[in-house]
Amino acid sequence: MECLIDHIVIDVRDRIAEGAAAFRRLGFQLTPMGKHSLGSANHLAVLGRDYLELLGTDVPGGALRPDLAPFPAGLNGLVFLGQDSEALSAEQQSRGVPVQPALSFFRPADLPDGSRADAKFKVVRLDRAAAFDGRVYWCEHLTPEHVWRPEWQVHANGATGVARILLSVRDPERQAALFRRMFGAAAVTEGADGRAILRAGAAVVEAAPHAAVAAELGAAAPDPAGRGDHMAVLGLRVASPAATAAALSANGVTLLAPSPGLLRVPAAQAMNTTIDFMG
């Protein structure tokens, strides 16, 4: 099946206002807060064909969804684009991928004409123990017009789409084996230092050894907060790194420049999420 990233989840727990303020400072335009029928709340940063989701609860100190409660703030959800969720679940089970049955939910959305409608979704989730210490699932959009609206897709930082996800793992081959079962052997290749590389359309998902990730990120790395294998970097494509640098510097954001055309936001400035803006 085709492998495409649908969205990336940043957990903000009960600090959704703080998370929204941090990501607006980073130059993202966020959608109004949405409230899911599952009991969670979110803001989105809608990009060209994928998006970022700040996910938690709208109540400071409030209870979190049981599937979110064990995780710290930061990158936590790798979400692929789903179609025909019931068939997808059956197919993945036949491949030996430990997925749960399709789950339907919704959130009310305000429309441009002032009316309201439900944004509807179906998801197929992997069992938590199947992959890294985070959440992996497919999302099927039954009402994509309530997510990808042109007025939400322009960001001061110039972000246009997800380019790279970096996983910090003990055993890249274990993660590679799962991706092969999910998407087929041809979707995964081996890179430098034994890392596994999953091609996801124009983006890549890399599973690299802990030591390699630590060497790449240094002090810009997220705090694992007790996790073992975890999502470490969110890489976003931008049209002009120079324009991105100017927009973020005007907001007081401290940027690193590890290599030409690459700007890095240390995790401490982005809800425990290391963000790369890539030209």
Tab-separated table of C-alpha atoms in Angstrom:
chain	number	residue	atom	x	y	z
A	1	MET	CA	0.000	0.000	0.000
A	2	GLU	CA	1.102	3.580	-0.579
A	3	CYS	CA	2.967	5.181	2.324
A	4	LEU	CA	2.164	8.843	2.938
A	5	ILE	CA	2.327	10.887	6.117
A	6	ASP	CA	-1.043	12.353	7.046
A	7	HIS	CA	-0.016	14.279	10.140
A	8	ILE	CA	2.391	14.457	13.047
A	9	VAL	CA	1.205	14.745	16.649
A	10	ILE	CA	2.888	16.885	19.312
A	11	ASP	CA	1.510	16.076	22.749
A	12	VAL	CA	0.921	19.152	24.892
A	13	ARG	CA	-0.914	17.356	27.716
A	14	ASP	CA	-2.823	19.926	29.842
A	15	ARG	CA	-0.689	22.824	28.527
A	16	ILE	CA	-2.516	23.457	25.261
A	17	ALA	CA	-2.510	27.255	25.642
A	18	GLU	CA	1.238	27.201	26.302
A	19	GLY	CA	1.787	24.910	23.336
A	20	ALA	CA	-0.280	27.104	21.029
A	21	ALA	CA	1.653	30.207	22.126
A	22	ALA	CA	4.980	28.440	21.531
A	23	PHE	CA	4.045	27.301	18.020
A	24	ARG	CA	2.608	30.681	17.056
A	25	ARG	CA	5.939	32.199	18.144
A	26	LEU	CA	7.581	29.700	15.787
A	27	GLY	CA	5.586	31.168	12.914
A	28	PHE	CA	2.728	28.692	12.608
A	29	GLN	CA	-0.851	29.748	11.984
A	30	LEU	CA	-3.046	27.512	14.126
A	31	THR	CA	-6.666	26.553	13.669
A	32	PRO	CA	-9.180	27.389	16.401
A	33	MET	CA	-9.238	24.850	19.195
A	34	GLY	CA	-11.180	21.716	18.327
A	35	LYS	CA	-12.709	19.268	20.784
A	36	HIS	CA	-12.922	15.593	19.842
A	37	SER	CA	-15.741	13.246	20.646
A	38	LEU	CA	-13.017	11.099	22.245
A	39	GLY	CA	-12.481	13.749	24.936
A	40	SER	CA	-9.305	15.470	23.723
A	41	ALA	CA	-8.636	18.955	22.345
A	42	ASN	CA	-6.336	20.149	19.571
A	43	HIS	CA	-4.975	22.916	17.388
A	44	LEU	CA	-3.709	22.176	13.871
A	45	ALA	CA	-1.003	23.756	11.734
A	46	VAL	CA	-2.302	22.793	8.291
A	47	LEU	CA	0.372	22.438	5.608
A	48	GLY	CA	0.179	21.553	1.919
A	49	ARG	CA	-1.049	17.959	2.115
A	50	ASP	CA	-0.237	17.068	5.730
A	51	TYR	CA	-0.385	18.881	9.062
A	52	LEU	CA	0.807	19.148	12.641
A	53	GLU	CA	-1.502	18.493	15.567
A	54	LEU	CA	-1.043	19.913	19.066
A	55	LEU	CA	-3.013	17.399	21.126
A	56	GLY	CA	-4.039	17.318	24.764
A	57	THR	CA	-6.845	18.570	26.960
A	58	ASP	CA	-8.317	22.062	27.142
A	59	VAL	CA	-8.544	21.911	30.945
A	60	PRO	CA	-5.358	22.831	32.884
A	61	GLY	CA	-4.752	19.960	35.275
A	62	GLY	CA	-7.538	18.007	33.576
A	63	ALA	CA	-7.602	14.298	32.858
A	64	LEU	CA	-6.016	13.121	29.631
A	65	ARG	CA	-7.323	10.456	27.298
A	66	PRO	CA	-6.030	7.101	28.578
A	67	ASP	CA	-3.996	6.523	25.405
A	68	LEU	CA	-2.268	9.905	25.812
A	69	ALA	CA	-1.746	9.945	29.576
A	70	PRO	CA	1.448	7.798	29.694
A	71	PHE	CA	3.426	10.085	27.392
A	72	PRO	CA	5.359	13.308	28.082
A	73	ALA	CA	4.986	16.527	26.120
A	74	GLY	CA	6.645	16.419	22.713
A	75	LEU	CA	6.592	14.444	19.480
A	76	ASN	CA	4.449	11.382	19.985
A	77	GLY	CA	2.305	10.523	16.956
A	78	LEU	CA	3.403	9.260	13.536
A	79	VAL	CA	0.227	9.154	11.469
A	80	PHE	CA	-0.078	7.765	7.957
A	81	LEU	CA	-2.815	8.523	5.443
A	82	GLY	CA	-5.523	5.891	5.556
A	83	GLN	CA	-8.232	4.805	3.130
A	84	ASP	CA	-11.103	2.340	3.638
A	85	SER	CA	-10.195	1.785	7.285
A	86	GLU	CA	-11.996	-1.501	7.833
A	87	ALA	CA	-10.262	-3.088	4.827
A	88	LEU	CA	-6.962	-1.516	5.877
A	89	SER	CA	-7.253	-3.039	9.344
A	90	ALA	CA	-7.977	-6.478	7.895
A	91	GLU	CA	-5.099	-6.227	5.412
A	92	GLN	CA	-2.602	-5.195	8.083
A	93	GLN	CA	-3.718	-8.007	10.357
A	94	SER	CA	-3.134	-10.428	7.484
A	95	ARG	CA	0.423	-9.073	7.217
A	96	GLY	CA	1.067	-9.740	10.886
A	97	VAL	CA	0.841	-6.081	11.923
A	98	PRO	CA	-0.845	-5.817	15.353
A	99	VAL	CA	-3.552	-3.252	14.612
A	100	GLN	CA	-6.774	-2.498	16.405
A	101	PRO	CA	-10.209	-2.348	14.729
A	102	ALA	CA	-11.097	0.896	12.956
A	103	LEU	CA	-12.316	3.621	15.311
A	104	SER	CA	-14.642	6.474	14.258
A	105	PHE	CA	-14.777	9.896	15.908
A	106	PHE	CA	-15.449	13.552	15.097
A	107	ARG	CA	-14.983	17.120	16.227
A	108	PRO	CA	-17.202	20.142	15.474
A	109	ALA	CA	-15.677	22.602	12.997
A	110	ASP	CA	-16.592	26.219	12.336
A	111	LEU	CA	-17.195	26.858	8.631
A	112	PRO	CA	-16.360	30.060	6.718
A	113	ASP	CA	-20.048	30.978	6.407
A	114	GLY	CA	-20.477	30.941	10.191
A	115	SER	CA	-22.214	27.573	10.361
A	116	ARG	CA	-20.850	24.421	11.995
A	117	ALA	CA	-20.289	20.883	10.765
A	118	ASP	CA	-18.532	17.790	12.041
A	119	ALA	CA	-15.050	16.955	10.856
A	120	LYS	CA	-15.179	13.148	10.732
A	121	PHE	CA	-12.348	10.634	10.916
A	122	LYS	CA	-11.565	6.947	11.151
A	123	VAL	CA	-8.291	5.679	12.573
A	124	VAL	CA	-6.544	2.317	12.631
A	125	ARG	CA	-4.037	2.169	15.485
A	126	LEU	CA	-1.092	-0.115	16.105
A	127	ASP	CA	-0.799	-1.718	19.518
A	128	ARG	CA	1.466	0.406	21.666
A	129	ALA	CA	4.130	-2.280	22.102
A	130	ALA	CA	4.526	-2.805	18.351
A	131	ALA	CA	6.870	0.068	17.535
A	132	PHE	CA	8.704	2.904	19.267
A	133	ASP	CA	7.483	4.390	22.558
A	134	GLY	CA	4.767	6.520	20.987
A	135	ARG	CA	1.669	6.198	18.824
A	136	VAL	CA	1.537	4.939	15.224
A	137	TYR	CA	-1.682	4.822	13.237
A	138	TRP	CA	-3.496	5.566	9.995
A	139	CYS	CA	-6.057	8.371	9.710
A	140	GLU	CA	-8.843	8.354	7.139
A	141	HIS	CA	-10.459	11.750	6.510
A	142	LEU	CA	-14.161	11.491	5.749
A	143	THR	CA	-14.491	15.303	5.511
A	144	PRO	CA	-11.066	16.593	4.341
A	145	GLU	CA	-12.618	19.915	3.331
A	146	HIS	CA	-12.957	20.747	7.028
A	147	VAL	CA	-9.190	20.364	7.542
A	148	TRP	CA	-7.392	21.600	4.422
A	149	ARG	CA	-8.755	25.124	4.054
A	150	PRO	CA	-6.630	27.615	2.073
A	151	GLU	CA	-6.877	30.326	4.719
A	152	TRP	CA	-5.193	28.004	7.225
A	153	GLN	CA	-2.351	26.823	5.001
A	154	VAL	CA	-0.141	29.948	5.020
A	155	HIS	CA	2.489	30.247	7.752
A	156	ALA	CA	4.874	33.074	8.565
A	157	ASN	CA	7.724	30.565	8.822
A	158	GLY	CA	7.126	29.379	5.245
A	159	ALA	CA	6.456	25.728	6.181
A	160	THR	CA	4.818	23.767	3.361
A	161	GLY	CA	5.042	20.130	4.432
A	162	VAL	CA	6.652	17.396	6.488
A	163	ALA	CA	10.054	16.449	5.078
A	164	ARG	CA	11.667	14.239	7.719
A	165	ILE	CA	10.889	12.383	10.917
A	166	LEU	CA	13.836	11.068	12.917
A	167	LEU	CA	13.328	8.257	15.399
A	168	SER	CA	15.919	7.517	18.069
A	169	VAL	CA	15.931	3.740	18.569
A	170	ARG	CA	17.991	0.980	20.131
A	171	ASP	CA	17.586	-1.403	17.167
A	172	PRO	CA	16.851	0.144	13.746
A	173	GLU	CA	16.261	-3.285	12.206
A	174	ARG	CA	13.382	-3.965	14.580
A	175	GLN	CA	11.671	-0.777	13.380
A	176	ALA	CA	12.565	-1.566	9.762
A	177	ALA	CA	10.936	-4.995	10.026
A	178	LEU	CA	7.686	-3.422	11.183
A	179	PHE	CA	7.705	-0.854	8.371
A	180	ARG	CA	8.299	-3.641	5.825
A	181	ARG	CA	5.267	-5.536	7.107
A	182	MET	CA	3.203	-2.359	6.966
A	183	PHE	CA	4.253	-1.040	3.546
A	184	GLY	CA	6.264	-3.726	1.752
A	185	ALA	CA	9.974	-4.490	1.527
A	186	ALA	CA	10.653	-1.930	-1.209
A	187	ALA	CA	9.530	0.957	1.015
A	188	VAL	CA	12.504	0.583	3.391
A	189	THR	CA	16.200	1.033	2.679
A	190	GLU	CA	19.310	1.062	4.856
A	191	GLY	CA	21.282	4.259	5.320
A	192	ALA	CA	24.485	5.297	7.044
A	193	ASP	CA	25.245	3.778	10.476
A	194	GLY	CA	22.633	1.079	9.874
A	195	ARG	CA	19.650	3.407	10.121
A	196	ALA	CA	16.404	2.336	8.469
A	197	ILE	CA	14.816	4.767	6.006
A	198	LEU	CA	11.130	4.580	5.137
A	199	ARG	CA	10.067	6.555	2.070
A	200	ALA	CA	6.748	8.295	2.645
A	201	GLY	CA	6.009	10.242	-0.515
A	202	ALA	CA	8.208	13.347	-0.470
A	203	ALA	CA	9.127	12.706	3.176
A	204	VAL	CA	11.359	10.193	4.927
A	205	VAL	CA	11.073	8.483	8.288
A	206	GLU	CA	14.498	7.531	9.633
A	207	ALA	CA	15.100	5.145	12.539
A	208	ALA	CA	18.649	5.769	13.748
A	209	PRO	CA	20.625	4.431	16.724
A	210	HIS	CA	20.440	6.434	19.937
A	211	ALA	CA	24.122	7.350	19.728
A	212	ALA	CA	23.797	8.701	16.190
A	213	VAL	CA	20.802	10.838	17.131
A	214	ALA	CA	22.553	12.168	20.226
A	215	ALA	CA	25.587	13.083	18.117
A	216	GLU	CA	23.417	14.876	15.540
A	217	LEU	CA	21.297	16.860	17.981
A	218	GLY	CA	23.463	17.531	21.003
A	219	ALA	CA	21.798	19.980	23.389
A	220	ALA	CA	18.959	20.571	20.898
A	221	ALA	CA	17.566	17.076	21.538
A	222	PRO	CA	14.230	16.475	23.252
A	223	ASP	CA	14.092	15.032	26.747
A	224	PRO	CA	13.107	11.351	26.406
A	225	ALA	CA	11.440	11.639	29.830
A	226	GLY	CA	11.801	7.949	30.544
A	227	ARG	CA	11.028	6.711	27.049
A	228	GLY	CA	13.287	4.304	25.210
A	229	ASP	CA	12.763	4.440	21.439
A	230	HIS	CA	11.113	7.772	20.615
A	231	MET	CA	10.458	10.434	17.986
A	232	ALA	CA	13.339	12.924	18.078
A	233	VAL	CA	13.063	15.393	15.165
A	234	LEU	CA	10.304	16.963	13.095
A	235	GLY	CA	11.717	18.214	9.780
A	236	LEU	CA	9.635	20.661	7.759
A	237	ARG	CA	10.149	21.875	4.205
A	238	VAL	CA	10.324	25.650	3.663
A	239	ALA	CA	10.656	27.709	0.500
A	240	SER	CA	13.354	30.031	1.840
A	241	PRO	CA	15.412	29.280	4.953
A	242	ALA	CA	16.570	32.899	4.975
A	243	ALA	CA	12.978	34.136	5.118
A	244	THR	CA	12.202	31.586	7.812
A	245	ALA	CA	15.192	32.740	9.854
A	246	ALA	CA	14.101	36.362	9.573
A	247	ALA	CA	10.522	35.594	10.651
A	248	LEU	CA	11.569	33.511	13.652
A	249	SER	CA	14.371	35.817	14.742
A	250	ALA	CA	11.868	38.684	14.806
A	251	ASN	CA	9.910	36.641	17.368
A	252	GLY	CA	12.987	36.081	19.525
A	253	VAL	CA	13.440	32.424	18.562
A	254	THR	CA	16.979	31.083	18.966
A	255	LEU	CA	17.987	29.121	15.878
A	256	LEU	CA	20.883	26.795	15.210
A	257	ALA	CA	22.328	26.272	11.717
A	258	PRO	CA	23.929	22.793	11.684
A	259	SER	CA	24.438	22.852	7.901
A	260	PRO	CA	23.665	25.068	4.881
A	261	GLY	CA	19.922	25.328	4.257
A	262	LEU	CA	19.014	23.831	7.632
A	263	LEU	CA	17.646	25.759	10.611
A	264	ARG	CA	17.110	23.963	13.916
A	265	VAL	CA	14.872	24.952	16.826
A	266	PRO	CA	16.030	23.292	20.050
A	267	ALA	CA	13.385	21.202	21.760
A	268	ALA	CA	13.378	23.487	24.802
A	269	GLN	CA	11.674	26.190	22.694
A	270	ALA	CA	8.994	23.978	21.140
A	271	MET	CA	7.232	21.859	23.779
A	272	ASN	CA	10.051	19.311	23.897
A	273	THR	CA	10.076	19.014	20.085
A	274	THR	CA	13.226	19.519	18.024
A	275	ILE	CA	12.153	21.177	14.770
A	276	ASP	CA	14.243	21.450	11.616
A	277	PHE	CA	13.291	23.885	8.871
A	278	MET	CA	14.785	22.517	5.652
A	279	GLY	CA	15.311	24.321	2.359
